[in-house]
Short mmCIF file of C-alpha atoms in Angstrom, two decimals:
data_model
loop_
_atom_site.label_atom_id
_atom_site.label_comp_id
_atom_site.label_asym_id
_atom_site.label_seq_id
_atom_site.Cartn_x
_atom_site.Cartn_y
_atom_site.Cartn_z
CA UNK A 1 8.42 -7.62 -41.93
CA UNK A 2 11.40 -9.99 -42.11
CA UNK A 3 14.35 -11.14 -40.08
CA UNK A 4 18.24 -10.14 -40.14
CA UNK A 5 20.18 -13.28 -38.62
CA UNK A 6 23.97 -12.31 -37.95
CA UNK A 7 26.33 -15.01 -37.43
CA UNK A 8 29.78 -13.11 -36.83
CA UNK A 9 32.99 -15.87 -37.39
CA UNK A 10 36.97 -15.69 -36.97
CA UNK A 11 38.18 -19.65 -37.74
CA UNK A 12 35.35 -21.12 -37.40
CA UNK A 13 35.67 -24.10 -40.14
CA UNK A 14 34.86 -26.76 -37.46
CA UNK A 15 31.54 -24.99 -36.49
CA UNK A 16 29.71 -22.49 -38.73
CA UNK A 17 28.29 -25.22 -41.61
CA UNK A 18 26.69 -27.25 -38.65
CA UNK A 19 25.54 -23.99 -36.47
CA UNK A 20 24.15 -22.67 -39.96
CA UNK A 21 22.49 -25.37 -41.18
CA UNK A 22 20.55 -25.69 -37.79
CA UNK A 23 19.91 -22.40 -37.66
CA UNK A 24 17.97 -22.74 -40.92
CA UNK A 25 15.82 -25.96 -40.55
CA UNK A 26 12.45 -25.66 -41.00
CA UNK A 27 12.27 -22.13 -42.06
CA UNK A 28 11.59 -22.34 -45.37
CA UNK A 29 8.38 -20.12 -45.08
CA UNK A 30 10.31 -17.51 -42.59
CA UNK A 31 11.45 -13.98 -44.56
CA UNK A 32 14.81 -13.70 -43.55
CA UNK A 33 18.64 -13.39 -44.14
CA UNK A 34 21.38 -15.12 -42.29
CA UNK A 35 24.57 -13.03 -42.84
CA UNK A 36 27.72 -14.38 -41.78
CA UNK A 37 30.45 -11.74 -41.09
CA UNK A 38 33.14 -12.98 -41.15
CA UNK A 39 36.46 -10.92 -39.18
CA UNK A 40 38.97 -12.21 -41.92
CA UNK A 41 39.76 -15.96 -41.75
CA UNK A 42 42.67 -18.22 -42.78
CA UNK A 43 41.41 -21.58 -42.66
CA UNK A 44 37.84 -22.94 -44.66
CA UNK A 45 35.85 -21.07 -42.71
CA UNK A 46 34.45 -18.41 -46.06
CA UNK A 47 34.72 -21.42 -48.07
CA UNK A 48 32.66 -23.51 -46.12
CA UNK A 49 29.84 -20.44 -45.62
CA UNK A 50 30.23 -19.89 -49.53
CA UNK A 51 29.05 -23.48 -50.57
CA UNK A 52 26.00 -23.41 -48.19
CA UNK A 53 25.13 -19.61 -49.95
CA UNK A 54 25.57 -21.29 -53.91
CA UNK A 55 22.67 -24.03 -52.43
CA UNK A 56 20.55 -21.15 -50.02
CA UNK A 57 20.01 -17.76 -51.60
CA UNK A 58 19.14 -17.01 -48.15
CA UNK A 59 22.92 -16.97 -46.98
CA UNK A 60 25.52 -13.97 -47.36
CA UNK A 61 29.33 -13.99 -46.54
CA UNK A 62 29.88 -10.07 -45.78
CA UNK A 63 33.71 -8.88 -44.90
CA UNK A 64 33.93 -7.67 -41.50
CA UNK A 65 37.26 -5.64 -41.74
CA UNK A 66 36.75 -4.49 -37.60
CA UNK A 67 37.29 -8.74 -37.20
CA UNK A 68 35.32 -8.11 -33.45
CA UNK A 69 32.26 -9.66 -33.08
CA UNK A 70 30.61 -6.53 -31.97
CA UNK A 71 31.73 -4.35 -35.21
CA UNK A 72 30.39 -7.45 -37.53
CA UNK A 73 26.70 -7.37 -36.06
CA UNK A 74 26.33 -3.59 -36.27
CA UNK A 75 28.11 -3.53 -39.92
CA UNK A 76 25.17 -5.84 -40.86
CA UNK A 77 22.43 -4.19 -39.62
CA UNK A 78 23.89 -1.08 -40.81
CA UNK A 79 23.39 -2.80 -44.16
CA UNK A 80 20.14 -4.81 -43.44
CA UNK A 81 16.90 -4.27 -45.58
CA UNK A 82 14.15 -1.38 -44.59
CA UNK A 83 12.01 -4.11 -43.83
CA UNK A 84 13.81 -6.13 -41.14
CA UNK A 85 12.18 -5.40 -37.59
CA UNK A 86 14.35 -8.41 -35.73
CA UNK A 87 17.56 -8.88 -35.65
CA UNK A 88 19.06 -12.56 -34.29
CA UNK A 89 22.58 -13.08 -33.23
CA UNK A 90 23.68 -16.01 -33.32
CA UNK A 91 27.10 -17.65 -32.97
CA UNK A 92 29.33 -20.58 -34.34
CA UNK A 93 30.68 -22.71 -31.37
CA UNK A 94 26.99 -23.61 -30.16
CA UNK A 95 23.98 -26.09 -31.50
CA UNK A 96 20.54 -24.61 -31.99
CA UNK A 97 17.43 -26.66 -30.76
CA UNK A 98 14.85 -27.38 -33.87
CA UNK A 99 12.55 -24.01 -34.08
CA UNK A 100 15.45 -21.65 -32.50
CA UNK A 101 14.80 -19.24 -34.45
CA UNK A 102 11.38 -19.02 -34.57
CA UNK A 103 10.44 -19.50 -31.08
CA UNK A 104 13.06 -16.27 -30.36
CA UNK A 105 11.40 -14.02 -33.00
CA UNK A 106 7.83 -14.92 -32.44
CA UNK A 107 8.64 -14.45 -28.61
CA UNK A 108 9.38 -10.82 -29.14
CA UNK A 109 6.82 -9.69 -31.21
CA UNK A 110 4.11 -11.58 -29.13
CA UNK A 111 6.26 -9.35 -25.65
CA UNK A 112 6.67 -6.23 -26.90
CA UNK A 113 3.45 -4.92 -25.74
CA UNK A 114 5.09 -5.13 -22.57
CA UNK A 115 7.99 -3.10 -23.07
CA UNK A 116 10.21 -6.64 -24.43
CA UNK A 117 13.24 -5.48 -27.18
CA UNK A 118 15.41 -8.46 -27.03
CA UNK A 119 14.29 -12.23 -26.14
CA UNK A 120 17.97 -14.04 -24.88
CA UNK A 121 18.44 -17.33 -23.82
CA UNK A 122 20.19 -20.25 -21.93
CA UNK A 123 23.67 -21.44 -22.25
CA UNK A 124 24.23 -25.02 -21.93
CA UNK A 125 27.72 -25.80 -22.10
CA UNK A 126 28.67 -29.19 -23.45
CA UNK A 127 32.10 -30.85 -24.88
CA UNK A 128 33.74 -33.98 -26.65
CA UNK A 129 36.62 -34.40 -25.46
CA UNK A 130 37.62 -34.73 -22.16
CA UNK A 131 38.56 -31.60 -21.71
CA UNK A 132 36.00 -30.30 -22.90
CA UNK A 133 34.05 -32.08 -20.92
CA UNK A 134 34.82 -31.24 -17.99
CA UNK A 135 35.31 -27.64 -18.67
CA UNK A 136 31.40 -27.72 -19.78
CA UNK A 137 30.28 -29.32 -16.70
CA UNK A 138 32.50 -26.27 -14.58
CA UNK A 139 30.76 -23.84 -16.82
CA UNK A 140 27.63 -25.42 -15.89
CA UNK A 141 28.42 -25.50 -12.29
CA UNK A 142 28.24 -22.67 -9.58
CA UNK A 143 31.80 -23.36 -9.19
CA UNK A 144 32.35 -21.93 -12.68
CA UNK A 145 29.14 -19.69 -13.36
CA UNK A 146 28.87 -17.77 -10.11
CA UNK A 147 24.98 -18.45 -10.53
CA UNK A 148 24.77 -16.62 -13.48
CA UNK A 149 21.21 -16.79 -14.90
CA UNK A 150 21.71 -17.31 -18.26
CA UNK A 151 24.02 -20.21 -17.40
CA UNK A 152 20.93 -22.36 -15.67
CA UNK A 153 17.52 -23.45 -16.52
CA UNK A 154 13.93 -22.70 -14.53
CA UNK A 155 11.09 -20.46 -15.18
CA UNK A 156 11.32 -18.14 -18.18
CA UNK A 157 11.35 -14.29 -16.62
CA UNK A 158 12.80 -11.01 -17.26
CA UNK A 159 16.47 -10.29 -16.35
CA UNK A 160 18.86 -8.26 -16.62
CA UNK A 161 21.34 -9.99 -18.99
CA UNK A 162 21.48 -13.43 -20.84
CA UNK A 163 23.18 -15.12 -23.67
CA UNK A 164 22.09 -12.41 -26.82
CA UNK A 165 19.46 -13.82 -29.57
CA UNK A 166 16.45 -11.07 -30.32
CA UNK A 167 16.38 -7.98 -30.99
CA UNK A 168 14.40 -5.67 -31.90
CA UNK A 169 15.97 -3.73 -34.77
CA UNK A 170 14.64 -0.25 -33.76
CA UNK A 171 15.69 -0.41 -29.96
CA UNK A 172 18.99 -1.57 -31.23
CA UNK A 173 19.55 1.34 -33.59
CA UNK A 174 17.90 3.36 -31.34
CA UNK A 175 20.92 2.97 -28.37
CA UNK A 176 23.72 2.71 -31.18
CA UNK A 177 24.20 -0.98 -31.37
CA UNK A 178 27.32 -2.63 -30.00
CA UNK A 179 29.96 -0.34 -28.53
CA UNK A 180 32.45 -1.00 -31.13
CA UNK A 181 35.27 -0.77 -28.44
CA UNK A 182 34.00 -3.68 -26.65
CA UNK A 183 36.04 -6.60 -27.80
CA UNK A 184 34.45 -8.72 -25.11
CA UNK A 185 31.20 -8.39 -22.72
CA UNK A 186 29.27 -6.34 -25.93
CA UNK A 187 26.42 -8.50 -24.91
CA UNK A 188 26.23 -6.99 -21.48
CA UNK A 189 27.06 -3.60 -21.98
CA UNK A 190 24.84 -3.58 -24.54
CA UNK A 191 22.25 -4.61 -22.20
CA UNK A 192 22.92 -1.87 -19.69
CA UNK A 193 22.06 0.67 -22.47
CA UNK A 194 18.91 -1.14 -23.84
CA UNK A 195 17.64 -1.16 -20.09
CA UNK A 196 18.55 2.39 -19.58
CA UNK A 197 16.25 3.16 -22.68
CA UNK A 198 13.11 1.84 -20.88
CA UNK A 199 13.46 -1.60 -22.68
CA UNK A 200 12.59 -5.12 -21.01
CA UNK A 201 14.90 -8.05 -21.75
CA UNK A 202 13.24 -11.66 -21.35
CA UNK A 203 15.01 -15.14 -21.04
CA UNK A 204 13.40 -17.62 -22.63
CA UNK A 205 14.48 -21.21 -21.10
CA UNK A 206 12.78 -22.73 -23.27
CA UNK A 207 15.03 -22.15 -26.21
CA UNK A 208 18.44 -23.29 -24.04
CA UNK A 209 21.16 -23.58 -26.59
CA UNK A 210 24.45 -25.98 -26.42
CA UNK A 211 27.83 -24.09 -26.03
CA UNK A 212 30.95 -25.86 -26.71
CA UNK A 213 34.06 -24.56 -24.69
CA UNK A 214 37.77 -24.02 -25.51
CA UNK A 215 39.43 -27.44 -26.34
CA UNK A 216 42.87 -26.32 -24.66
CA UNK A 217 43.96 -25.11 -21.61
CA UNK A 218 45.80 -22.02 -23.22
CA UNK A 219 42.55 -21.14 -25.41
CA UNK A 220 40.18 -21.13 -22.32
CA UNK A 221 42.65 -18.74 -19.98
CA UNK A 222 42.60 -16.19 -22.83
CA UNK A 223 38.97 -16.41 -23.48
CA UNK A 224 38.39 -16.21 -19.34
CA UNK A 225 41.10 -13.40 -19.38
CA UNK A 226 39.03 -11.65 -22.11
CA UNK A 227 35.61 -12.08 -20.48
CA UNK A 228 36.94 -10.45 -17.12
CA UNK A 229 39.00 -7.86 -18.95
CA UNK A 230 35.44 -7.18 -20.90
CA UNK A 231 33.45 -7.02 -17.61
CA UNK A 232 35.74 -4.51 -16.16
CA UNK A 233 35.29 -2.01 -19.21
CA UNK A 234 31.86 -2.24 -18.44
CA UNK A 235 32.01 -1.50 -14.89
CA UNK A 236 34.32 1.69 -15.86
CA UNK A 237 32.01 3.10 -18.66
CA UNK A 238 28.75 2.57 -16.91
CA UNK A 239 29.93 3.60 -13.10
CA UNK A 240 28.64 0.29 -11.91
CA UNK A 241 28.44 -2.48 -9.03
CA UNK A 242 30.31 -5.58 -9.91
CA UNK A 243 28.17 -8.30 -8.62
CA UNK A 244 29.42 -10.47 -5.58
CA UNK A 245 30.11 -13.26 -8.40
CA UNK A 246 32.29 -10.51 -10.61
CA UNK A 247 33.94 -9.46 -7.44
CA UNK A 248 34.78 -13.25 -6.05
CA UNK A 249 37.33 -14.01 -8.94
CA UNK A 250 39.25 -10.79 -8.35
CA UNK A 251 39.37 -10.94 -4.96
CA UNK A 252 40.80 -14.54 -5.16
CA UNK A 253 43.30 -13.86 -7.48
CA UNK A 254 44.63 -10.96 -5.76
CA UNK A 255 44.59 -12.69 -2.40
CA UNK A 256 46.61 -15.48 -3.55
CA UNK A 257 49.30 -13.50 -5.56
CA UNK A 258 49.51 -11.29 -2.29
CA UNK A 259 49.78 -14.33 -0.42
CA UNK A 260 52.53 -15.87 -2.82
CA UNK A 261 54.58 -13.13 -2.65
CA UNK A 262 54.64 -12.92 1.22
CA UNK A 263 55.38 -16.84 1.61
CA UNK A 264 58.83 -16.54 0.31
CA UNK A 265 59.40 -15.34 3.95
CA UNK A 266 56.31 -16.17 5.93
CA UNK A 267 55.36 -19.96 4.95
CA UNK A 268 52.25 -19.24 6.96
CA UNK A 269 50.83 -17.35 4.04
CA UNK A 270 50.29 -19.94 1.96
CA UNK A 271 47.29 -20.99 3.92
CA UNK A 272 44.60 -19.46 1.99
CA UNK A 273 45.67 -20.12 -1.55
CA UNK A 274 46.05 -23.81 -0.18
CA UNK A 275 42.39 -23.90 1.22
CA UNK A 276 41.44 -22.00 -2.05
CA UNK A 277 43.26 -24.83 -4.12
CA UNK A 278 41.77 -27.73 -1.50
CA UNK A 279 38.17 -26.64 -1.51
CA UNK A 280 38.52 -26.32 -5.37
CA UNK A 281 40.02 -30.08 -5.70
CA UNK A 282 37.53 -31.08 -3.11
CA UNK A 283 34.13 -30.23 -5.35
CA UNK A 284 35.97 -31.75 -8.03
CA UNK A 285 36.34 -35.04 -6.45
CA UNK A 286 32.73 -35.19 -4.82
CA UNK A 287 31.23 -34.24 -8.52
CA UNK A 288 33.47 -37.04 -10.13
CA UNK A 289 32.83 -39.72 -7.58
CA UNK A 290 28.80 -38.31 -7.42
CA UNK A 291 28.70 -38.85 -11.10
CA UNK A 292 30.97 -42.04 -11.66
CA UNK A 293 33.22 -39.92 -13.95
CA UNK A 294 37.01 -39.69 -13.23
CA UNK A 295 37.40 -36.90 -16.38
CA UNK A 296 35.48 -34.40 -14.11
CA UNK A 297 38.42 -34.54 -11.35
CA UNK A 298 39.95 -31.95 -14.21
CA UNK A 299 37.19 -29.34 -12.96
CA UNK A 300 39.53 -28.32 -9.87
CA UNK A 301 42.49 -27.23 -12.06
CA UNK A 302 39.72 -25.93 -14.73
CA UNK A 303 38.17 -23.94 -12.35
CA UNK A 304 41.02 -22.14 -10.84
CA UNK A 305 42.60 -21.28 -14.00
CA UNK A 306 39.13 -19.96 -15.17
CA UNK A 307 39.45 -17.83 -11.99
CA UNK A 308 42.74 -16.72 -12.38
CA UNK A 309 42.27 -15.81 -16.09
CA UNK A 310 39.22 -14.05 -15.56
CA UNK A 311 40.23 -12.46 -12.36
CA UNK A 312 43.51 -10.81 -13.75
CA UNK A 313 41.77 -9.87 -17.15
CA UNK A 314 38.87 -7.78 -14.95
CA UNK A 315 42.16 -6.08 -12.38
CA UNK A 316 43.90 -5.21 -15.42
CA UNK A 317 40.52 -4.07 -17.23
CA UNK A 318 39.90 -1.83 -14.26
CA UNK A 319 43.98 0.05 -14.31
CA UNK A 320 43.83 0.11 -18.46
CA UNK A 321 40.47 0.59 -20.58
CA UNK A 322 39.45 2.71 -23.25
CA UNK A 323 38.31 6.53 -22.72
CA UNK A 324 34.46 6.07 -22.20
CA UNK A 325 34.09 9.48 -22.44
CA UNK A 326 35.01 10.06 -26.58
CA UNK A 327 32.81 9.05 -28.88
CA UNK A 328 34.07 5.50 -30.74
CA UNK A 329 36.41 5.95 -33.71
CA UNK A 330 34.54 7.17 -36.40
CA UNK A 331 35.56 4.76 -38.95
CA UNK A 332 34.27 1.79 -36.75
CA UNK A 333 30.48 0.54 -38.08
CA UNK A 334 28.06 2.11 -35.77
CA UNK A 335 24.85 2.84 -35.62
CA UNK A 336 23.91 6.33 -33.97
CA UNK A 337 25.98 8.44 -31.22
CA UNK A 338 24.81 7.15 -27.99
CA UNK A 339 28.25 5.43 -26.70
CA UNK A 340 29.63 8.67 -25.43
CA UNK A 341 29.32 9.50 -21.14
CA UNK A 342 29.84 12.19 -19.67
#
């Protein structure tokens, strides 16, 4: 049996030769392929993934014409070998400890006499610049994470969602792969349905990888915008709870628009958003002065934009979404007819 490693890209010059290379160390005597599908760049990205495929026959540059990350994984499996039972996703803007990949793969064959079809992991997020820096250590926080599992260390267990690596390639298939019509939150929804099917997911701590945030204010409130906008979809197609850390940013952000719009005639209203803003600033200052780091005073302003972003994207998510109820366009790659409720 052998191993399909996906590795879907959009602009990615500044990440995917590093995040490959990783990827690849010491696997010499692993059977696999590491396709990168790539959603139709304009800068070096294909050229970069090109020279690493003319030096590792191992490595294939396949067109993604859907561009979403979600409609490049399934078009490669679609495409994979008879033999591949595991299927890795991976992804550009992170760095891969030394045995990722097979730590995640022998993980799930040695758990799926337990009912295990996908091993995920931890998300570390860490930056260069500044910025970046703080945003990672906000990410990192419960100020920016909500408590999210997948976002923190401890025991390895099973959950209910974390940051996608394993599969296994018949469970996969077997629920339809990614809902093509997720742009954002695939990883979750996706989740929903393998659980649904009687499958087990497992996070493995133990094979934590490094994310590496936006490096600009406008890029992280459209990625945060996206992620809530993606969550809400979910919610919709699935009929389900948010959770209380889902809910918190929505709440928030509709509070203090509410509260905005009122204080043009009642200054008294702009006592929450003021708290909000103070208790946000506060954490900020105790983590900076806690840490001898002025660059993490940024977290306050980081962490209400990332709760404004994602907060508006998961309100507007809920009033506009796609109709869960048809099947996905027909020409998107997909893997068997088990997106349609209802």
């Amino acid at each position: 049996m052998s191993v399909l490693v996906v590795m879907p890209t959009l602009n990615e010059e500044r990440f995917v030769g590093e995040a490959v290379r990783q990827l690849l160390r010491d696997t010499d005597d692993v059977p696999l392929r590491l396709v990168v599908a790539d959603g139709g760049s304009r800068d070096r990205t294909r050229a970069v993934v090109s020279q690493l495929a003319a030096h590792d026959p191992r490595i294939e540059l396949l067109d993604n014409p859907g561009r979403t990350q979600s409609r490049g994984v399934n078009l490669a499996v679609s495409r994979a070998a008879a033999d591949v039972d595991i299927v890795v996703r991976t992804d550009c803007h992170a760095a891969y400890p030394a045995g990722f990949l097979r730590r995640v793969v022998q993980g799930l064959r040695e758990l799926r006499d337990q009912g295990c079809v996908s091993v995920v992991v931890p998300m570390v997020a860490d930056g260069g610049t500044p910025f970046q820096h703080a945003v990672a250590q906000t990410q990192n926080s419960l100020l920016g994470n909500g408590g999210s599992a997948h976002r923190r260390l401890g025991e390895s267990r099973y959950v209910d969602h974390g940051h996608h690596a394993a599969f296994d390639r018949a469970a996969f298939e077997r629920v339809g792969g990614y809902d093509p019509r997720m742009m954002h939150n695939e990883d979750a929804e996706l989740d929903v349905r393998l659980a649904g099917d009687g499958g087990r997911i497992f996070l493995d701590t133990g094979a934590a990888i490094t994310y590496f945030p936006r490096r600009t204010w406008r890029a992280l409130a459209r990625q945060q915008y996206n992620h809530g906008r993606g969550r809400a979809w979910n919610t919709v197609k699935h009929h389900s709870k948010p959770k209380l850390r889902q809910i918190a940013p929505a709440a928030v952000t509709a509070l203090n628009s509410a509260c905005l719009l009122v204080a043009t005639r009642h200054r008294s209203a702009l006592v929450p958003p003021l708290a909000y803003a103070g208790a946000c600033l506060a954490v900020a200052a105790r983590t900076s002065l806690e840490r001898h780091d002025r660059d993490l005073l940024l977290m306050g302003p980081i962490a209400m934009l990332t709760h404004h972003a994602w907060g508006t994207g998961f309100i507007g998510g809920l009033l506009r979404h796609p109709d869960f109820t048809a099947a996905p366009d027909a020409s998107s790659p997909q893997l068997a007819e088990r997106h349609t409720l209802g």
